[in-house]
Amino acid sequence: KLCILVSLHSTILHRLSSGILICFFFFFKQKTAYEMLRSLVGSEMCIRDRAYIEGTHGSLPHVDWDQIDQLLAPDCLLHQEQRTSSPEELRQTFDGWASIVAGRSTVRIITLAESGDVVLAHWQTDYAVKPEGQVWYGTSVDISGKIVRGFTVLASFRLNAGAQIVEIVQRSDDVVRKLGIEQAVMAERLGVLSDPAVNHAHHE
């Protein structure tokens, strides 16, 4: 049991930032190995969160929004590193993501662990980008045919009394790095910022 905990912490340590690791560490530190393993098995909360993960990250490009809307409270908020999204904005994000996916995405759920009205989750998503005509958002950087493997996400889900998801706090890998286009995107954005015509337009 302790080996499972060490393996889990090791995976998270190598995948994501220390801030997220601390959150997971303190959660698991408060529970014995037996209690943690028992919480992984499949409460109603975990089942609903699994349905959300598999129905979004694991179903691109064909998300069943009728099913997802039943899982989310009308006032649900998704908190990510740099933005907070309403259910409508969340839908727009997934629709944009779905538009570039070839075939179907797959997801591997590593952990689902319940504590009170919160479920902590750790999963990885794989997907392929359509083979032609795809560029990274707001740039001309070509991403056609790129393959993403092991896009890692850590999230906490908070549910209301009706077992609907009211809040998702999510941290994930950098997609630009996963696609291998970080330098190209940075170079293009720096080029745009240094373009005198663009700067003149901003001042006007």
PDB file of C-alpha atoms in Angstrom:
ATOM      1  CA  LYS A   1       0.000   0.000   0.000  1.00  0.00           C
ATOM      2  CA  LEU A   2       2.822   2.362   0.824  1.00  0.00           C
ATOM      3  CA  CYS A   3       4.462   1.466  -2.493  1.00  0.00           C
ATOM      4  CA  ILE A   4       1.286   2.596  -4.277  1.00  0.00           C
ATOM      5  CA  LEU A   5       1.448   5.926  -2.454  1.00  0.00           C
ATOM      6  CA  VAL A   6       5.123   6.393  -3.299  1.00  0.00           C
ATOM      7  CA  SER A   7       4.489   5.521  -6.938  1.00  0.00           C
ATOM      8  CA  LEU A   8       1.578   7.951  -7.135  1.00  0.00           C
ATOM      9  CA  HIS A   9       3.553  10.793  -5.570  1.00  0.00           C
ATOM     10  CA  SER A  10       6.511  10.045  -7.837  1.00  0.00           C
ATOM     11  CA  THR A  11       4.315  10.217 -10.948  1.00  0.00           C
ATOM     12  CA  ILE A  12       2.806  13.549  -9.900  1.00  0.00           C
ATOM     13  CA  LEU A  13       6.229  14.923  -8.978  1.00  0.00           C
ATOM     14  CA  HIS A  14       7.603  14.209 -12.446  1.00  0.00           C
ATOM     15  CA  ARG A  15       4.514  15.458 -14.250  1.00  0.00           C
ATOM     16  CA  LEU A  16       3.308  18.697 -12.745  1.00  0.00           C
ATOM     17  CA  SER A  17       4.293  21.715 -10.694  1.00  0.00           C
ATOM     18  CA  SER A  18       5.208  21.645  -7.018  1.00  0.00           C
ATOM     19  CA  GLY A  19       2.162  23.709  -6.066  1.00  0.00           C
ATOM     20  CA  ILE A  20      -0.223  21.022  -7.240  1.00  0.00           C
ATOM     21  CA  LEU A  21       1.927  18.333  -5.686  1.00  0.00           C
ATOM     22  CA  ILE A  22       1.616  20.024  -2.288  1.00  0.00           C
ATOM     23  CA  CYS A  23      -2.199  19.957  -2.527  1.00  0.00           C
ATOM     24  CA  PHE A  24      -2.191  16.242  -3.304  1.00  0.00           C
ATOM     25  CA  PHE A  25       0.440  15.507  -0.684  1.00  0.00           C
ATOM     26  CA  PHE A  26      -1.513  17.111   2.140  1.00  0.00           C
ATOM     27  CA  PHE A  27      -4.710  15.381   1.076  1.00  0.00           C
ATOM     28  CA  PHE A  28      -3.132  11.937   1.083  1.00  0.00           C
ATOM     29  CA  LYS A  29      -1.075  12.673   4.194  1.00  0.00           C
ATOM     30  CA  GLN A  30      -4.299  12.999   6.178  1.00  0.00           C
ATOM     31  CA  LYS A  31      -5.432   9.495   5.236  1.00  0.00           C
ATOM     32  CA  THR A  32      -4.020   6.060   5.907  1.00  0.00           C
ATOM     33  CA  ALA A  33      -3.118   3.866   2.961  1.00  0.00           C
ATOM     34  CA  TYR A  34      -6.170   1.699   3.692  1.00  0.00           C
ATOM     35  CA  GLU A  35      -8.529   4.673   3.785  1.00  0.00           C
ATOM     36  CA  MET A  36      -7.132   6.087   0.558  1.00  0.00           C
ATOM     37  CA  LEU A  37      -7.402   2.805  -1.318  1.00  0.00           C
ATOM     38  CA  ARG A  38     -10.946   2.273  -0.082  1.00  0.00           C
ATOM     39  CA  SER A  39     -11.915   5.738  -1.353  1.00  0.00           C
ATOM     40  CA  LEU A  40     -10.708   4.911  -4.859  1.00  0.00           C
ATOM     41  CA  VAL A  41     -13.226   2.178  -5.434  1.00  0.00           C
ATOM     42  CA  GLY A  42     -16.284   3.952  -6.779  1.00  0.00           C
ATOM     43  CA  SER A  43     -18.620   6.163  -4.768  1.00  0.00           C
ATOM     44  CA  GLU A  44     -21.409   8.020  -6.538  1.00  0.00           C
ATOM     45  CA  MET A  45     -19.228  11.146  -6.540  1.00  0.00           C
ATOM     46  CA  CYS A  46     -16.315   9.350  -8.188  1.00  0.00           C
ATOM     47  CA  ILE A  47     -18.647   7.741 -10.739  1.00  0.00           C
ATOM     48  CA  ARG A  48     -20.020  11.144 -11.795  1.00  0.00           C
ATOM     49  CA  ASP A  49     -16.565  12.701 -12.037  1.00  0.00           C
ATOM     50  CA  ARG A  50     -15.310   9.735 -14.053  1.00  0.00           C
ATOM     51  CA  ALA A  51     -18.265  10.253 -16.400  1.00  0.00           C
ATOM     52  CA  TYR A  52     -17.261  13.921 -16.820  1.00  0.00           C
ATOM     53  CA  ILE A  53     -13.611  13.073 -17.562  1.00  0.00           C
ATOM     54  CA  GLU A  54     -14.432  10.273 -19.991  1.00  0.00           C
ATOM     55  CA  GLY A  55     -17.256  12.270 -21.583  1.00  0.00           C
ATOM     56  CA  THR A  56     -15.049  15.317 -22.291  1.00  0.00           C
ATOM     57  CA  HIS A  57     -11.301  14.590 -22.450  1.00  0.00           C
ATOM     58  CA  GLY A  58     -11.950  10.984 -23.471  1.00  0.00           C
ATOM     59  CA  SER A  59     -14.644  11.561 -26.119  1.00  0.00           C
ATOM     60  CA  LEU A  60     -13.255  14.248 -28.427  1.00  0.00           C
ATOM     61  CA  PRO A  61     -14.364  15.300 -30.941  1.00  0.00           C
ATOM     62  CA  HIS A  62     -17.845  13.944 -30.129  1.00  0.00           C
ATOM     63  CA  VAL A  63     -18.799  15.237 -26.660  1.00  0.00           C
ATOM     64  CA  ASP A  64     -22.311  14.269 -25.540  1.00  0.00           C
ATOM     65  CA  TRP A  65     -23.347  17.641 -24.134  1.00  0.00           C
ATOM     66  CA  ASP A  66     -26.750  16.385 -22.999  1.00  0.00           C
ATOM     67  CA  GLN A  67     -24.949  13.998 -20.647  1.00  0.00           C
ATOM     68  CA  ILE A  68     -22.336  16.551 -19.552  1.00  0.00           C
ATOM     69  CA  ASP A  69     -25.019  19.174 -18.842  1.00  0.00           C
ATOM     70  CA  GLN A  70     -26.670  16.727 -16.438  1.00  0.00           C
ATOM     71  CA  LEU A  71     -23.380  16.362 -14.546  1.00  0.00           C
ATOM     72  CA  LEU A  72     -22.687  20.101 -14.223  1.00  0.00           C
ATOM     73  CA  ALA A  73     -24.609  22.526 -12.010  1.00  0.00           C
ATOM     74  CA  PRO A  74     -25.866  25.605 -13.923  1.00  0.00           C
ATOM     75  CA  ASP A  75     -23.471  27.809 -11.932  1.00  0.00           C
ATOM     76  CA  CYS A  76     -20.483  25.454 -12.225  1.00  0.00           C
ATOM     77  CA  LEU A  77     -17.090  27.149 -12.609  1.00  0.00           C
ATOM     78  CA  LEU A  78     -13.868  25.735 -14.051  1.00  0.00           C
ATOM     79  CA  HIS A  79     -10.758  27.386 -12.550  1.00  0.00           C
ATOM     80  CA  GLN A  80      -7.570  26.967 -14.590  1.00  0.00           C
ATOM     81  CA  GLU A  81      -4.152  28.598 -14.301  1.00  0.00           C
ATOM     82  CA  GLN A  82      -5.078  31.828 -16.074  1.00  0.00           C
ATOM     83  CA  ARG A  83      -8.851  31.839 -16.456  1.00  0.00           C
ATOM     84  CA  THR A  84     -12.191  30.901 -14.930  1.00  0.00           C
ATOM     85  CA  SER A  85     -14.903  29.512 -17.218  1.00  0.00           C
ATOM     86  CA  SER A  86     -18.678  29.186 -16.966  1.00  0.00           C
ATOM     87  CA  PRO A  87     -20.408  26.072 -18.383  1.00  0.00           C
ATOM     88  CA  GLU A  88     -21.009  27.915 -21.684  1.00  0.00           C
ATOM     89  CA  GLU A  89     -17.352  28.982 -21.903  1.00  0.00           C
ATOM     90  CA  LEU A  90     -16.299  25.443 -20.984  1.00  0.00           C
ATOM     91  CA  ARG A  91     -18.359  24.148 -23.875  1.00  0.00           C
ATOM     92  CA  GLN A  92     -16.746  26.637 -26.265  1.00  0.00           C
ATOM     93  CA  THR A  93     -13.290  25.502 -25.100  1.00  0.00           C
ATOM     94  CA  PHE A  94     -14.050  21.839 -25.741  1.00  0.00           C
ATOM     95  CA  ASP A  95     -15.681  22.628 -29.090  1.00  0.00           C
ATOM     96  CA  GLY A  96     -12.503  24.456 -30.124  1.00  0.00           C
ATOM     97  CA  TRP A  97     -10.365  21.534 -28.965  1.00  0.00           C
ATOM     98  CA  ALA A  98     -12.652  19.050 -30.725  1.00  0.00           C
ATOM     99  CA  SER A  99     -12.284  20.909 -34.021  1.00  0.00           C
ATOM    100  CA  ILE A 100      -8.608  19.907 -34.323  1.00  0.00           C
ATOM    101  CA  VAL A 101      -8.859  16.260 -33.151  1.00  0.00           C
ATOM    102  CA  ALA A 102      -8.512  13.430 -35.657  1.00  0.00           C
ATOM    103  CA  GLY A 103     -10.136  10.084 -34.822  1.00  0.00           C
ATOM    104  CA  ARG A 104     -11.010   9.990 -31.140  1.00  0.00           C
ATOM    105  CA  SER A 105      -9.163  10.998 -27.986  1.00  0.00           C
ATOM    106  CA  THR A 106      -8.506   8.455 -25.241  1.00  0.00           C
ATOM    107  CA  VAL A 107      -8.107   8.959 -21.529  1.00  0.00           C
ATOM    108  CA  ARG A 108      -6.388   6.999 -18.744  1.00  0.00           C
ATOM    109  CA  ILE A 109      -7.707   7.785 -15.268  1.00  0.00           C
ATOM    110  CA  ILE A 110      -4.843   7.255 -12.822  1.00  0.00           C
ATOM    111  CA  THR A 111      -6.585   8.240  -9.595  1.00  0.00           C
ATOM    112  CA  LEU A 112     -10.012   9.198  -8.252  1.00  0.00           C
ATOM    113  CA  ALA A 113     -10.026   9.852  -4.508  1.00  0.00           C
ATOM    114  CA  GLU A 114     -12.925  11.194  -2.425  1.00  0.00           C
ATOM    115  CA  SER A 115     -12.697  13.457   0.630  1.00  0.00           C
ATOM    116  CA  GLY A 116     -15.919  14.981   1.944  1.00  0.00           C
ATOM    117  CA  ASP A 117     -17.681  16.778  -0.915  1.00  0.00           C
ATOM    118  CA  VAL A 118     -14.492  16.900  -3.010  1.00  0.00           C
ATOM    119  CA  VAL A 119     -13.025  14.355  -5.431  1.00  0.00           C
ATOM    120  CA  LEU A 120      -9.383  14.596  -6.485  1.00  0.00           C
ATOM    121  CA  ALA A 121      -8.541  13.217  -9.910  1.00  0.00           C
ATOM    122  CA  HIS A 122      -5.410  12.558 -11.954  1.00  0.00           C
ATOM    123  CA  TRP A 123      -5.666  11.511 -15.610  1.00  0.00           C
ATOM    124  CA  GLN A 124      -3.833  11.523 -18.939  1.00  0.00           C
ATOM    125  CA  THR A 125      -5.248  12.207 -22.399  1.00  0.00           C
ATOM    126  CA  ASP A 126      -3.923  11.083 -25.799  1.00  0.00           C
ATOM    127  CA  TYR A 127      -5.075  12.519 -29.123  1.00  0.00           C
ATOM    128  CA  ALA A 128      -3.964  13.192 -32.678  1.00  0.00           C
ATOM    129  CA  VAL A 129      -4.342  16.484 -34.548  1.00  0.00           C
ATOM    130  CA  LYS A 130      -6.008  16.466 -37.967  1.00  0.00           C
ATOM    131  CA  PRO A 131      -3.431  15.892 -40.732  1.00  0.00           C
ATOM    132  CA  GLU A 132      -3.964  19.097 -42.711  1.00  0.00           C
ATOM    133  CA  GLY A 133      -4.694  22.781 -42.252  1.00  0.00           C
ATOM    134  CA  GLN A 134      -4.322  23.060 -38.470  1.00  0.00           C
ATOM    135  CA  VAL A 135      -2.474  25.956 -36.830  1.00  0.00           C
ATOM    136  CA  TRP A 136      -1.958  26.849 -33.173  1.00  0.00           C
ATOM    137  CA  TYR A 137      -4.486  29.354 -31.819  1.00  0.00           C
ATOM    138  CA  GLY A 138      -3.681  32.949 -32.773  1.00  0.00           C
ATOM    139  CA  THR A 139      -0.541  32.000 -34.736  1.00  0.00           C
ATOM    140  CA  SER A 140       0.471  30.574 -38.093  1.00  0.00           C
ATOM    141  CA  VAL A 141       2.435  27.719 -36.449  1.00  0.00           C
ATOM    142  CA  ASP A 142       1.473  24.457 -38.159  1.00  0.00           C
ATOM    143  CA  ILE A 143       0.328  21.651 -35.838  1.00  0.00           C
ATOM    144  CA  SER A 144      -1.165  19.374 -38.509  1.00  0.00           C
ATOM    145  CA  GLY A 145      -0.607  15.686 -37.797  1.00  0.00           C
ATOM    146  CA  LYS A 146       0.901  16.272 -34.342  1.00  0.00           C
ATOM    147  CA  ILE A 147       0.429  13.540 -31.727  1.00  0.00           C
ATOM    148  CA  VAL A 148      -0.111  14.264 -28.047  1.00  0.00           C
ATOM    149  CA  ARG A 149       0.630  11.463 -25.591  1.00  0.00           C
ATOM    150  CA  GLY A 150       0.159  11.624 -21.842  1.00  0.00           C
ATOM    151  CA  PHE A 151      -1.365  15.106 -21.535  1.00  0.00           C
ATOM    152  CA  THR A 152      -1.527  15.120 -17.741  1.00  0.00           C
ATOM    153  CA  VAL A 153      -4.258  16.775 -15.674  1.00  0.00           C
ATOM    154  CA  LEU A 154      -4.784  17.107 -11.929  1.00  0.00           C
ATOM    155  CA  ALA A 155      -8.165  18.404 -10.781  1.00  0.00           C
ATOM    156  CA  SER A 156     -10.437  18.728  -7.780  1.00  0.00           C
ATOM    157  CA  PHE A 157     -14.198  18.410  -8.232  1.00  0.00           C
ATOM    158  CA  ARG A 158     -16.652  19.834  -5.698  1.00  0.00           C
ATOM    159  CA  LEU A 159     -20.238  18.582  -5.795  1.00  0.00           C
ATOM    160  CA  ASN A 160     -23.467  20.012  -4.387  1.00  0.00           C
ATOM    161  CA  ALA A 161     -26.182  18.175  -2.433  1.00  0.00           C
ATOM    162  CA  GLY A 162     -27.749  17.084  -5.718  1.00  0.00           C
ATOM    163  CA  ALA A 163     -24.481  15.401  -6.757  1.00  0.00           C
ATOM    164  CA  GLN A 164     -23.861  17.941  -9.533  1.00  0.00           C
ATOM    165  CA  ILE A 165     -20.385  19.365 -10.109  1.00  0.00           C
ATOM    166  CA  VAL A 166     -20.293  22.989  -8.933  1.00  0.00           C
ATOM    167  CA  GLU A 167     -16.554  23.668  -9.113  1.00  0.00           C
ATOM    168  CA  ILE A 168     -13.539  22.232 -10.939  1.00  0.00           C
ATOM    169  CA  VAL A 169     -10.035  23.417 -10.068  1.00  0.00           C
ATOM    170  CA  GLN A 170      -7.726  22.114 -12.774  1.00  0.00           C
ATOM    171  CA  ARG A 171      -3.987  22.184 -13.490  1.00  0.00           C
ATOM    172  CA  SER A 172      -2.485  20.549 -16.546  1.00  0.00           C
ATOM    173  CA  ASP A 173       0.522  20.116 -18.801  1.00  0.00           C
ATOM    174  CA  ASP A 174       1.472  22.892 -21.221  1.00  0.00           C
ATOM    175  CA  VAL A 175      -0.059  21.856 -24.567  1.00  0.00           C
ATOM    176  CA  VAL A 176       2.433  23.978 -26.508  1.00  0.00           C
ATOM    177  CA  ARG A 177       5.309  21.975 -25.020  1.00  0.00           C
ATOM    178  CA  LYS A 178       3.467  18.695 -25.573  1.00  0.00           C
ATOM    179  CA  LEU A 179       3.047  19.578 -29.248  1.00  0.00           C
ATOM    180  CA  GLY A 180       6.727  20.503 -29.520  1.00  0.00           C
ATOM    181  CA  ILE A 181       5.982  23.997 -30.872  1.00  0.00           C
ATOM    182  CA  GLU A 182       7.054  26.134 -27.913  1.00  0.00           C
ATOM    183  CA  GLN A 183       9.990  27.826 -29.685  1.00  0.00           C
ATOM    184  CA  ALA A 184       8.026  28.446 -32.900  1.00  0.00           C
ATOM    185  CA  VAL A 185       5.105  30.018 -31.015  1.00  0.00           C
ATOM    186  CA  MET A 186       7.420  32.151 -28.877  1.00  0.00           C
ATOM    187  CA  ALA A 187       9.384  33.323 -31.921  1.00  0.00           C
ATOM    188  CA  GLU A 188       6.212  34.295 -33.783  1.00  0.00           C
ATOM    189  CA  ARG A 189       4.741  36.155 -30.822  1.00  0.00           C
ATOM    190  CA  LEU A 190       8.004  38.010 -30.204  1.00  0.00           C
ATOM    191  CA  GLY A 191       8.109  38.878 -33.896  1.00  0.00           C
ATOM    192  CA  VAL A 192       4.584  40.282 -33.762  1.00  0.00           C
ATOM    193  CA  LEU A 193       5.364  42.352 -30.669  1.00  0.00           C
ATOM    194  CA  SER A 194       8.500  43.797 -32.290  1.00  0.00           C
ATOM    195  CA  ASP A 195       6.747  44.632 -35.585  1.00  0.00           C
ATOM    196  CA  PRO A 196       6.610  48.474 -35.834  1.00  0.00           C
ATOM    197  CA  ALA A 197       3.336  48.345 -37.767  1.00  0.00           C
ATOM    198  CA  VAL A 198       1.686  46.315 -35.001  1.00  0.00           C
ATOM    199  CA  ASN A 199       3.020  48.577 -32.267  1.00  0.00           C
ATOM    200  CA  HIS A 200       1.821  51.660 -34.163  1.00  0.00           C
ATOM    201  CA  ALA A 201      -1.654  50.111 -34.492  1.00  0.00           C
ATOM    202  CA  HIS A 202      -1.767  49.415 -30.746  1.00  0.00           C
ATOM    203  CA  HIS A 203      -0.892  53.033 -29.922  1.00  0.00           C
ATOM    204  CA  GLU A 204      -3.612  54.316 -32.226  1.00  0.00           C
TER     205      GLU A 204
END
